[in-house]
Amino acid sequence: EYGTEGRVRFIDLQPRPDDLRAEVLQGLGQSPKRLAPKWFYDQTGSRLFDAITQLPEYYPTRTEIGILRRDGEAIAEHLGRGKVLIELGSGSSLKIQILLAALRPRLYVPIDISRDHLIASAQALARRFPGLEIQAVCADYSKPLALPLETDWGERAAFFPGSSIGNFDPPEVRAFLQRVARLLGPGGALLIGVDLIKDRTILEPAYDDAQGVTAAFNLNLLARLNRELGADFDLERFRHHALFNAEASRIEMHLVSTCTQQVQVTGEVFDFTEGEGIHTESSYKYSIQGFQRLARSAGFVCERVWTDEQGWFSVHCLRV
Ligand code: AVI
């Protein structure tokens, strides 16, 4: 589906409400219960995520931006200028703005699951960079992407910031990187932000902030299911829980039932015991070597890595 919103060309491959319903019923039917983190990002969720990135405790955004600002010229040099630049999970398209002047892409392709947020961000970007050609794609990038890419688009580079790679579980992460490699083609470059393993006293507050924004972000998933699927979750009867699982090297977010209860989702009933959780997100933390091993196993060459002074976050340039 094609459309033009202002000066932005828009391609809609958005998941259907039926996809949400089927995945939610499947996830709540499992033991332990699960919901995929991609469903956080309805309009309220996207707004709450933007608020998270501003929190004092949430260091990844600030740290990655620091690296992009400090090393932007070197990064652009490495990635190559004048390419077709695809951004996976572009959100508010804030980070790419740091690199745009240096990269001068011939076309920018932001891909995001949150439709209205994507269109608004792409239009704002078009106003700020009047010469930039933009083709926004609403899609779930965790699934194989059938992008209507024109073959003569030329050399491609991809930008996947924010350590969103950390939200993939081990069984899927390599397959995902292999798909990105295929999308880029030989010689294509991937600039990817990866959060690093650190002490739990830093990690856990980043996912359980004092103002409760992350709690609201997590709970909004249930509010969304009430809104879009007519479910009857009582938000007062679930609480946000975040912990660092050191063995699995991941932050886990859960929504924990505070009592024994039943919840109805599109006619199906789910039982919760007191203390039972729904696992809503994992955010894997890597070592630099561990991530490079993974990237190599997916067919990339690890060309360069940039980190901040504290060694909290890394930005890698990978080549197909
Ligand atoms: C988008 N993603 C990389 C974030 C993360 O840190 O895993 C999502 C998030 N969840 C809670 N806070 C932020």
PDB file of N, CA and C in Angstrom, residues 223-311:
ATOM      1  N   ALA A 223      -3.242  -2.021  29.017  1.00  0.00           N
ATOM      2  CA  ALA A 223      -4.247  -1.012  28.636  1.00  0.00           C
ATOM      3  C   ALA A 223      -4.522  -1.111  27.134  1.00  0.00           C
ATOM      4  N   ARG A 224      -3.470  -1.362  26.354  1.00  0.00           N
ATOM      5  CA  ARG A 224      -3.636  -1.497  24.905  1.00  0.00           C
ATOM      6  C   ARG A 224      -4.515  -2.710  24.578  1.00  0.00           C
ATOM      7  N   LEU A 225      -4.275  -3.823  25.271  1.00  0.00           N
ATOM      8  CA  LEU A 225      -5.082  -5.021  25.008  1.00  0.00           C
ATOM      9  C   LEU A 225      -6.538  -4.768  25.395  1.00  0.00           C
ATOM     10  N   ASN A 226      -6.763  -3.980  26.450  1.00  0.00           N
ATOM     11  CA  ASN A 226      -8.138  -3.605  26.804  1.00  0.00           C
ATOM     12  C   ASN A 226      -8.754  -2.750  25.693  1.00  0.00           C
ATOM     13  N   ARG A 227      -7.989  -1.781  25.200  1.00  0.00           N
ATOM     14  CA  ARG A 227      -8.488  -0.865  24.168  1.00  0.00           C
ATOM     15  C   ARG A 227      -8.740  -1.586  22.844  1.00  0.00           C
ATOM     16  N   GLU A 228      -7.734  -2.353  22.407  1.00  0.00           N
ATOM     17  CA  GLU A 228      -7.802  -2.876  21.034  1.00  0.00           C
ATOM     18  C   GLU A 228      -8.440  -4.245  20.923  1.00  0.00           C
ATOM     19  N   LEU A 229      -8.405  -5.024  22.003  1.00  0.00           N
ATOM     20  CA  LEU A 229      -8.977  -6.370  21.928  1.00  0.00           C
ATOM     21  C   LEU A 229     -10.166  -6.533  22.869  1.00  0.00           C
ATOM     22  N   GLY A 230     -10.549  -5.452  23.561  1.00  0.00           N
ATOM     23  CA  GLY A 230     -11.659  -5.541  24.513  1.00  0.00           C
ATOM     24  C   GLY A 230     -11.355  -6.474  25.676  1.00  0.00           C
ATOM     25  N   ALA A 231     -10.070  -6.618  26.037  1.00  0.00           N
ATOM     26  CA  ALA A 231      -9.712  -7.450  27.191  1.00  0.00           C
ATOM     27  C   ALA A 231     -10.124  -6.732  28.477  1.00  0.00           C
ATOM     28  N   ASP A 232     -10.122  -7.450  29.607  1.00  0.00           N
ATOM     29  CA  ASP A 232     -10.540  -6.782  30.850  1.00  0.00           C
ATOM     30  C   ASP A 232      -9.467  -6.856  31.946  1.00  0.00           C
ATOM     31  N   PHE A 233      -8.211  -6.562  31.570  1.00  0.00           N
ATOM     32  CA  PHE A 233      -7.149  -6.471  32.569  1.00  0.00           C
ATOM     33  C   PHE A 233      -7.447  -5.317  33.519  1.00  0.00           C
ATOM     34  N   ASP A 234      -7.342  -5.571  34.829  1.00  0.00           N
ATOM     35  CA  ASP A 234      -7.446  -4.514  35.831  1.00  0.00           C
ATOM     36  C   ASP A 234      -6.023  -4.062  36.153  1.00  0.00           C
ATOM     37  N   LEU A 235      -5.660  -2.869  35.692  1.00  0.00           N
ATOM     38  CA  LEU A 235      -4.274  -2.397  35.820  1.00  0.00           C
ATOM     39  C   LEU A 235      -3.835  -2.212  37.270  1.00  0.00           C
ATOM     40  N   GLU A 236      -4.810  -2.140  38.156  1.00  0.00           N
ATOM     41  CA  GLU A 236      -4.489  -2.024  39.588  1.00  0.00           C
ATOM     42  C   GLU A 236      -4.023  -3.369  40.150  1.00  0.00           C
ATOM     43  N   ARG A 237      -4.284  -4.415  39.410  1.00  0.00           N
ATOM     44  CA  ARG A 237      -3.991  -5.757  39.921  1.00  0.00           C
ATOM     45  C   ARG A 237      -2.755  -6.380  39.273  1.00  0.00           C
ATOM     46  N   PHE A 238      -1.961  -5.542  38.629  1.00  0.00           N
ATOM     47  CA  PHE A 238      -0.677  -5.991  38.085  1.00  0.00           C
ATOM     48  C   PHE A 238       0.372  -4.962  38.465  1.00  0.00           C
ATOM     49  N   ARG A 239       1.596  -5.435  38.720  1.00  0.00           N
ATOM     50  CA  ARG A 239       2.666  -4.474  39.002  1.00  0.00           C
ATOM     51  C   ARG A 239       3.876  -4.781  38.116  1.00  0.00           C
ATOM     52  N   HIS A 240       4.609  -3.720  37.843  1.00  0.00           N
ATOM     53  CA  HIS A 240       5.827  -3.790  37.032  1.00  0.00           C
ATOM     54  C   HIS A 240       6.964  -4.403  37.848  1.00  0.00           C
ATOM     55  N   HIS A 241       7.720  -5.310  37.227  1.00  0.00           N
ATOM     56  CA  HIS A 241       8.892  -5.865  37.905  1.00  0.00           C
ATOM     57  C   HIS A 241      10.026  -5.986  36.884  1.00  0.00           C
ATOM     58  N   ALA A 242      11.208  -5.479  37.254  1.00  0.00           N
ATOM     59  CA  ALA A 242      12.379  -5.577  36.366  1.00  0.00           C
ATOM     60  C   ALA A 242      13.544  -6.142  37.157  1.00  0.00           C
ATOM     61  N   LEU A 243      14.286  -7.065  36.568  1.00  0.00           N
ATOM     62  CA  LEU A 243      15.465  -7.614  37.244  1.00  0.00           C
ATOM     63  C   LEU A 243      16.539  -7.960  36.220  1.00  0.00           C
ATOM     64  N   PHE A 244      17.794  -7.967  36.677  1.00  0.00           N
ATOM     65  CA  PHE A 244      18.876  -8.427  35.806  1.00  0.00           C
ATOM     66  C   PHE A 244      19.107  -9.906  36.069  1.00  0.00           C
ATOM     67  N   ASN A 245      18.912 -10.722  35.050  1.00  0.00           N
ATOM     68  CA  ASN A 245      19.188 -12.156  35.109  1.00  0.00           C
ATOM     69  C   ASN A 245      20.621 -12.327  34.580  1.00  0.00           C
ATOM     70  N   ALA A 246      21.573 -12.423  35.529  1.00  0.00           N
ATOM     71  CA  ALA A 246      22.999 -12.403  35.151  1.00  0.00           C
ATOM     72  C   ALA A 246      23.371 -13.642  34.337  1.00  0.00           C
ATOM     73  N   GLU A 247      22.773 -14.783  34.680  1.00  0.00           N
ATOM     74  CA  GLU A 247      23.095 -16.015  33.972  1.00  0.00           C
ATOM     75  C   GLU A 247      22.759 -15.902  32.481  1.00  0.00           C
ATOM     76  N   ALA A 248      21.605 -15.316  32.196  1.00  0.00           N
ATOM     77  CA  ALA A 248      21.176 -15.162  30.803  1.00  0.00           C
ATOM     78  C   ALA A 248      21.668 -13.836  30.221  1.00  0.00           C
ATOM     79  N   SER A 249      22.324 -13.020  31.045  1.00  0.00           N
ATOM     80  CA  SER A 249      22.827 -11.708  30.629  1.00  0.00           C
ATOM     81  C   SER A 249      21.731 -10.823  30.050  1.00  0.00           C
ATOM     82  N   ARG A 250      20.604 -10.756  30.785  1.00  0.00           N
ATOM     83  CA  ARG A 250      19.517  -9.936  30.266  1.00  0.00           C
ATOM     84  C   ARG A 250      18.705  -9.300  31.390  1.00  0.00           C
ATOM     85  N   ILE A 251      18.241  -8.100  31.112  1.00  0.00           N
ATOM     86  CA  ILE A 251      17.192  -7.496  31.933  1.00  0.00           C
ATOM     87  C   ILE A 251      15.896  -8.180  31.531  1.00  0.00           C
ATOM     88  N   GLU A 252      15.084  -8.505  32.513  1.00  0.00           N
ATOM     89  CA  GLU A 252      13.746  -9.044  32.222  1.00  0.00           C
ATOM     90  C   GLU A 252      12.717  -8.084  32.783  1.00  0.00           C
ATOM     91  N   MET A 253      11.694  -7.827  32.021  1.00  0.00           N
ATOM     92  CA  MET A 253      10.542  -7.075  32.548  1.00  0.00           C
ATOM     93  C   MET A 253       9.349  -8.025  32.603  1.00  0.00           C
ATOM     94  N   HIS A 254       8.634  -7.920  33.715  1.00  0.00           N
ATOM     95  CA  HIS A 254       7.441  -8.746  33.924  1.00  0.00           C
ATOM     96  C   HIS A 254       6.294  -7.865  34.397  1.00  0.00           C
ATOM     97  N   LEU A 255       5.083  -8.339  34.156  1.00  0.00           N
ATOM     98  CA  LEU A 255       3.895  -7.755  34.783  1.00  0.00           C
ATOM     99  C   LEU A 255       3.367  -8.832  35.727  1.00  0.00           C
ATOM    100  N   VAL A 256       3.395  -8.529  37.017  1.00  0.00           N
ATOM    101  CA  VAL A 256       3.121  -9.557  38.022  1.00  0.00           C
ATOM    102  C   VAL A 256       1.717  -9.361  38.597  1.00  0.00           C
ATOM    103  N   SER A 257       0.962 -10.441  38.616  1.00  0.00           N
ATOM    104  CA  SER A 257      -0.391 -10.390  39.162  1.00  0.00           C
ATOM    105  C   SER A 257      -0.314 -10.274  40.686  1.00  0.00           C
ATOM    106  N   THR A 258      -1.043  -9.325  41.249  1.00  0.00           N
ATOM    107  CA  THR A 258      -0.959  -9.100  42.701  1.00  0.00           C
ATOM    108  C   THR A 258      -1.970  -9.963  43.459  1.00  0.00           C
ATOM    109  N   CYS A 259      -2.780 -10.747  42.730  1.00  0.00           N
ATOM    110  CA  CYS A 259      -3.777 -11.598  43.401  1.00  0.00           C
ATOM    111  C   CYS A 259      -4.151 -12.750  42.475  1.00  0.00           C
ATOM    112  N   THR A 260      -4.913 -13.674  42.963  1.00  0.00           N
ATOM    113  CA  THR A 260      -5.480 -14.718  42.105  1.00  0.00           C
ATOM    114  C   THR A 260      -6.613 -14.070  41.321  1.00  0.00           C
ATOM    115  N   GLN A 261      -6.593 -14.249  40.004  1.00  0.00           N
ATOM    116  CA  GLN A 261      -7.625 -13.577  39.201  1.00  0.00           C
ATOM    117  C   GLN A 261      -7.787 -14.247  37.836  1.00  0.00           C
ATOM    118  N   GLN A 262      -8.890 -13.917  37.193  1.00  0.00           N
ATOM    119  CA  GLN A 262      -9.122 -14.372  35.824  1.00  0.00           C
ATOM    120  C   GLN A 262      -9.217 -13.142  34.935  1.00  0.00           C
ATOM    121  N   VAL A 263      -8.671 -13.274  33.727  1.00  0.00           N
ATOM    122  CA  VAL A 263      -8.741 -12.169  32.767  1.00  0.00           C
ATOM    123  C   VAL A 263      -9.293 -12.716  31.459  1.00  0.00           C
ATOM    124  N   GLN A 264     -10.147 -11.942  30.832  1.00  0.00           N
ATOM    125  CA  GLN A 264     -10.760 -12.357  29.580  1.00  0.00           C
ATOM    126  C   GLN A 264     -10.140 -11.569  28.419  1.00  0.00           C
ATOM    127  N   VAL A 265      -9.727 -12.288  27.388  1.00  0.00           N
ATOM    128  CA  VAL A 265      -9.199 -11.643  26.171  1.00  0.00           C
ATOM    129  C   VAL A 265      -9.923 -12.250  24.973  1.00  0.00           C
ATOM    130  N   THR A 266     -10.661 -11.457  24.262  1.00  0.00           N
ATOM    131  CA  THR A 266     -11.506 -11.881  23.125  1.00  0.00           C
ATOM    132  C   THR A 266     -12.190 -13.229  23.406  1.00  0.00           C
ATOM    133  N   GLY A 267     -12.851 -13.280  24.559  1.00  0.00           N
ATOM    134  CA  GLY A 267     -13.663 -14.458  24.885  1.00  0.00           C
ATOM    135  C   GLY A 267     -12.907 -15.593  25.554  1.00  0.00           C
ATOM    136  N   GLU A 268     -11.565 -15.568  25.476  1.00  0.00           N
ATOM    137  CA  GLU A 268     -10.810 -16.627  26.166  1.00  0.00           C
ATOM    138  C   GLU A 268     -10.442 -16.166  27.561  1.00  0.00           C
ATOM    139  N   VAL A 269     -10.508 -17.109  28.509  1.00  0.00           N
ATOM    140  CA  VAL A 269     -10.245 -16.760  29.908  1.00  0.00           C
ATOM    141  C   VAL A 269      -8.872 -17.285  30.320  1.00  0.00           C
ATOM    142  N   PHE A 270      -8.092 -16.422  30.987  1.00  0.00           N
ATOM    143  CA  PHE A 270      -6.766 -16.815  31.465  1.00  0.00           C
ATOM    144  C   PHE A 270      -6.712 -16.672  32.982  1.00  0.00           C
ATOM    145  N   ASP A 271      -6.210 -17.708  33.649  1.00  0.00           N
ATOM    146  CA  ASP A 271      -6.089 -17.713  35.114  1.00  0.00           C
ATOM    147  C   ASP A 271      -4.716 -17.227  35.530  1.00  0.00           C
ATOM    148  N   PHE A 272      -4.701 -16.401  36.558  1.00  0.00           N
ATOM    149  CA  PHE A 272      -3.441 -15.948  37.150  1.00  0.00           C
ATOM    150  C   PHE A 272      -3.440 -16.313  38.628  1.00  0.00           C
ATOM    151  N   THR A 273      -2.310 -16.850  39.097  1.00  0.00           N
ATOM    152  CA  THR A 273      -2.153 -17.021  40.536  1.00  0.00           C
ATOM    153  C   THR A 273      -1.491 -15.756  41.077  1.00  0.00           C
ATOM    154  N   GLU A 274      -1.559 -15.557  42.389  1.00  0.00           N
ATOM    155  CA  GLU A 274      -0.902 -14.399  43.000  1.00  0.00           C
ATOM    156  C   GLU A 274       0.607 -14.525  42.789  1.00  0.00           C
ATOM    157  N   GLY A 275       1.225 -13.483  42.286  1.00  0.00           N
ATOM    158  CA  GLY A 275       2.678 -13.515  42.067  1.00  0.00           C
ATOM    159  C   GLY A 275       3.080 -14.039  40.692  1.00  0.00           C
ATOM    160  N   GLU A 276       2.107 -14.518  39.923  1.00  0.00           N
ATOM    161  CA  GLU A 276       2.431 -15.023  38.579  1.00  0.00           C
ATOM    162  C   GLU A 276       2.704 -13.851  37.627  1.00  0.00           C
ATOM    163  N   GLY A 277       3.723 -13.997  36.803  1.00  0.00           N
ATOM    164  CA  GLY A 277       4.098 -12.899  35.921  1.00  0.00           C
ATOM    165  C   GLY A 277       3.818 -13.180  34.450  1.00  0.00           C
ATOM    166  N   ILE A 278       3.696 -12.107  33.699  1.00  0.00           N
ATOM    167  CA  ILE A 278       3.750 -12.189  32.235  1.00  0.00           C
ATOM    168  C   ILE A 278       5.115 -11.608  31.868  1.00  0.00           C
ATOM    169  N   HIS A 279       5.919 -12.381  31.149  1.00  0.00           N
ATOM    170  CA  HIS A 279       7.240 -11.895  30.733  1.00  0.00           C
ATOM    171  C   HIS A 279       7.034 -11.021  29.488  1.00  0.00           C
ATOM    172  N   THR A 280       7.260  -9.719  29.624  1.00  0.00           N
ATOM    173  CA  THR A 280       6.944  -8.802  28.523  1.00  0.00           C
ATOM    174  C   THR A 280       8.173  -8.359  27.723  1.00  0.00           C
ATOM    175  N   GLU A 281       9.352  -8.450  28.329  1.00  0.00           N
ATOM    176  CA  GLU A 281      10.530  -8.005  27.567  1.00  0.00           C
ATOM    177  C   GLU A 281      11.810  -8.600  28.145  1.00  0.00           C
ATOM    178  N   SER A 282      12.722  -8.947  27.245  1.00  0.00           N
ATOM    179  CA  SER A 282      14.104  -9.205  27.644  1.00  0.00           C
ATOM    180  C   SER A 282      14.965  -8.183  26.923  1.00  0.00           C
ATOM    181  N   SER A 283      15.974  -7.715  27.622  1.00  0.00           N
ATOM    182  CA  SER A 283      16.898  -6.755  27.017  1.00  0.00           C
ATOM    183  C   SER A 283      18.304  -7.286  27.286  1.00  0.00           C
ATOM    184  N   TYR A 284      18.829  -8.006  26.286  1.00  0.00           N
ATOM    185  CA  TYR A 284      20.130  -8.682  26.457  1.00  0.00           C
ATOM    186  C   TYR A 284      21.262  -7.671  26.448  1.00  0.00           C
ATOM    187  N   LYS A 285      22.227  -7.924  27.325  1.00  0.00           N
ATOM    188  CA  LYS A 285      23.426  -7.091  27.413  1.00  0.00           C
ATOM    189  C   LYS A 285      24.608  -7.951  26.963  1.00  0.00           C
ATOM    190  N   TYR A 286      25.459  -7.381  26.124  1.00  0.00           N
ATOM    191  CA  TYR A 286      26.551  -8.146  25.507  1.00  0.00           C
ATOM    192  C   TYR A 286      27.899  -7.633  25.982  1.00  0.00           C
ATOM    193  N   SER A 287      28.925  -8.480  25.824  1.00  0.00           N
ATOM    194  CA  SER A 287      30.299  -7.980  25.853  1.00  0.00           C
ATOM    195  C   SER A 287      30.628  -7.636  24.393  1.00  0.00           C
ATOM    196  N   ILE A 288      31.650  -6.826  24.185  1.00  0.00           N
ATOM    197  CA  ILE A 288      32.006  -6.484  22.800  1.00  0.00           C
ATOM    198  C   ILE A 288      32.366  -7.753  22.025  1.00  0.00           C
ATOM    199  N   GLN A 289      33.176  -8.610  22.652  1.00  0.00           N
ATOM    200  CA  GLN A 289      33.592  -9.848  21.968  1.00  0.00           C
ATOM    201  C   GLN A 289      32.388 -10.756  21.715  1.00  0.00           C
ATOM    202  N   GLY A 290      31.516 -10.843  22.693  1.00  0.00           N
ATOM    203  CA  GLY A 290      30.337 -11.702  22.552  1.00  0.00           C
ATOM    204  C   GLY A 290      29.463 -11.241  21.395  1.00  0.00           C
ATOM    205  N   PHE A 291      29.292  -9.926  21.266  1.00  0.00           N
ATOM    206  CA  PHE A 291      28.469  -9.425  20.162  1.00  0.00           C
ATOM    207  C   PHE A 291      29.168  -9.654  18.826  1.00  0.00           C
ATOM    208  N   GLN A 292      30.487  -9.454  18.800  1.00  0.00           N
ATOM    209  CA  GLN A 292      31.214  -9.652  17.535  1.00  0.00           C
ATOM    210  C   GLN A 292      31.147 -11.106  17.069  1.00  0.00           C
ATOM    211  N   ARG A 293      31.191 -12.022  18.047  1.00  0.00           N
ATOM    212  CA  ARG A 293      31.065 -13.450  17.709  1.00  0.00           C
ATOM    213  C   ARG A 293      29.712 -13.702  17.043  1.00  0.00           C
ATOM    214  N   LEU A 294      28.673 -13.139  17.637  1.00  0.00           N
ATOM    215  CA  LEU A 294      27.321 -13.291  17.087  1.00  0.00           C
ATOM    216  C   LEU A 294      27.249 -12.704  15.672  1.00  0.00           C
ATOM    217  N   ALA A 295      27.803 -11.491  15.500  1.00  0.00           N
ATOM    218  CA  ALA A 295      27.742 -10.818  14.198  1.00  0.00           C
ATOM    219  C   ALA A 295      28.465 -11.649  13.130  1.00  0.00           C
ATOM    220  N   ARG A 296      29.623 -12.198  13.501  1.00  0.00           N
ATOM    221  CA  ARG A 296      30.381 -13.025  12.549  1.00  0.00           C
ATOM    222  C   ARG A 296      29.598 -14.270  12.170  1.00  0.00           C
ATOM    223  N   SER A 297      28.928 -14.849  13.164  1.00  0.00           N
ATOM    224  CA  SER A 297      28.174 -16.078  12.883  1.00  0.00           C
ATOM    225  C   SER A 297      26.992 -15.799  11.952  1.00  0.00           C
ATOM    226  N   ALA A 298      26.607 -14.521  11.840  1.00  0.00           N
ATOM    227  CA  ALA A 298      25.511 -14.160  10.930  1.00  0.00           C
ATOM    228  C   ALA A 298      26.040 -13.693   9.578  1.00  0.00           C
ATOM    229  N   GLY A 299      27.343 -13.734   9.390  1.00  0.00           N
ATOM    230  CA  GLY A 299      27.913 -13.423   8.076  1.00  0.00           C
ATOM    231  C   GLY A 299      28.478 -12.022   7.939  1.00  0.00           C
ATOM    232  N   PHE A 300      28.634 -11.303   9.049  1.00  0.00           N
ATOM    233  CA  PHE A 300      29.197  -9.954   8.976  1.00  0.00           C
ATOM    234  C   PHE A 300      30.694  -9.966   9.310  1.00  0.00           C
ATOM    235  N   VAL A 301      31.393  -8.979   8.791  1.00  0.00           N
ATOM    236  CA  VAL A 301      32.757  -8.700   9.221  1.00  0.00           C
ATOM    237  C   VAL A 301      32.674  -7.520  10.187  1.00  0.00           C
ATOM    238  N   CYS A 302      33.349  -7.644  11.341  1.00  0.00           N
ATOM    239  CA  CYS A 302      33.294  -6.558  12.336  1.00  0.00           C
ATOM    240  C   CYS A 302      34.422  -5.586  12.032  1.00  0.00           C
ATOM    241  N   GLU A 303      34.045  -4.417  11.497  1.00  0.00           N
ATOM    242  CA  GLU A 303      35.088  -3.497  11.042  1.00  0.00           C
ATOM    243  C   GLU A 303      35.588  -2.545  12.113  1.00  0.00           C
ATOM    244  N   ARG A 304      34.636  -1.958  12.851  1.00  0.00           N
ATOM    245  CA  ARG A 304      35.042  -0.962  13.852  1.00  0.00           C
ATOM    246  C   ARG A 304      34.060  -0.986  15.007  1.00  0.00           C
ATOM    247  N   VAL A 305      34.541  -0.601  16.170  1.00  0.00           N
ATOM    248  CA  VAL A 305      33.620  -0.416  17.289  1.00  0.00           C
ATOM    249  C   VAL A 305      34.010   0.845  18.053  1.00  0.00           C
ATOM    250  N   TRP A 306      33.007   1.631  18.400  1.00  0.00           N
ATOM    251  CA  TRP A 306      33.214   2.843  19.184  1.00  0.00           C
ATOM    252  C   TRP A 306      32.496   2.663  20.523  1.00  0.00           C
ATOM    253  N   THR A 307      33.118   3.118  21.614  1.00  0.00           N
ATOM    254  CA  THR A 307      32.444   3.054  22.916  1.00  0.00           C
ATOM    255  C   THR A 307      32.599   4.395  23.634  1.00  0.00           C
ATOM    256  N   ASP A 308      31.826   4.567  24.698  1.00  0.00           N
ATOM    257  CA  ASP A 308      31.970   5.752  25.554  1.00  0.00           C
ATOM    258  C   ASP A 308      33.113   5.498  26.541  1.00  0.00           C
ATOM    259  N   GLU A 309      33.467   6.539  27.292  1.00  0.00           N
ATOM    260  CA  GLU A 309      34.616   6.421  28.196  1.00  0.00           C
ATOM    261  C   GLU A 309      34.404   5.402  29.311  1.00  0.00           C
ATOM    262  N   GLN A 310      33.159   5.263  29.747  1.00  0.00           N
ATOM    263  CA  GLN A 310      32.897   4.301  30.844  1.00  0.00           C
ATOM    264  C   GLN A 310      32.764   2.865  30.343  1.00  0.00           C
ATOM    265  N   GLY A 311      32.716   2.701  28.998  1.00  0.00           N
ATOM    266  CA  GLY A 311      32.543   1.358  28.446  1.00  0.00           C
ATOM    267  C   GLY A 311      31.152   0.801  28.710  1.00  0.00           C
TER     268      GLY A 311
END
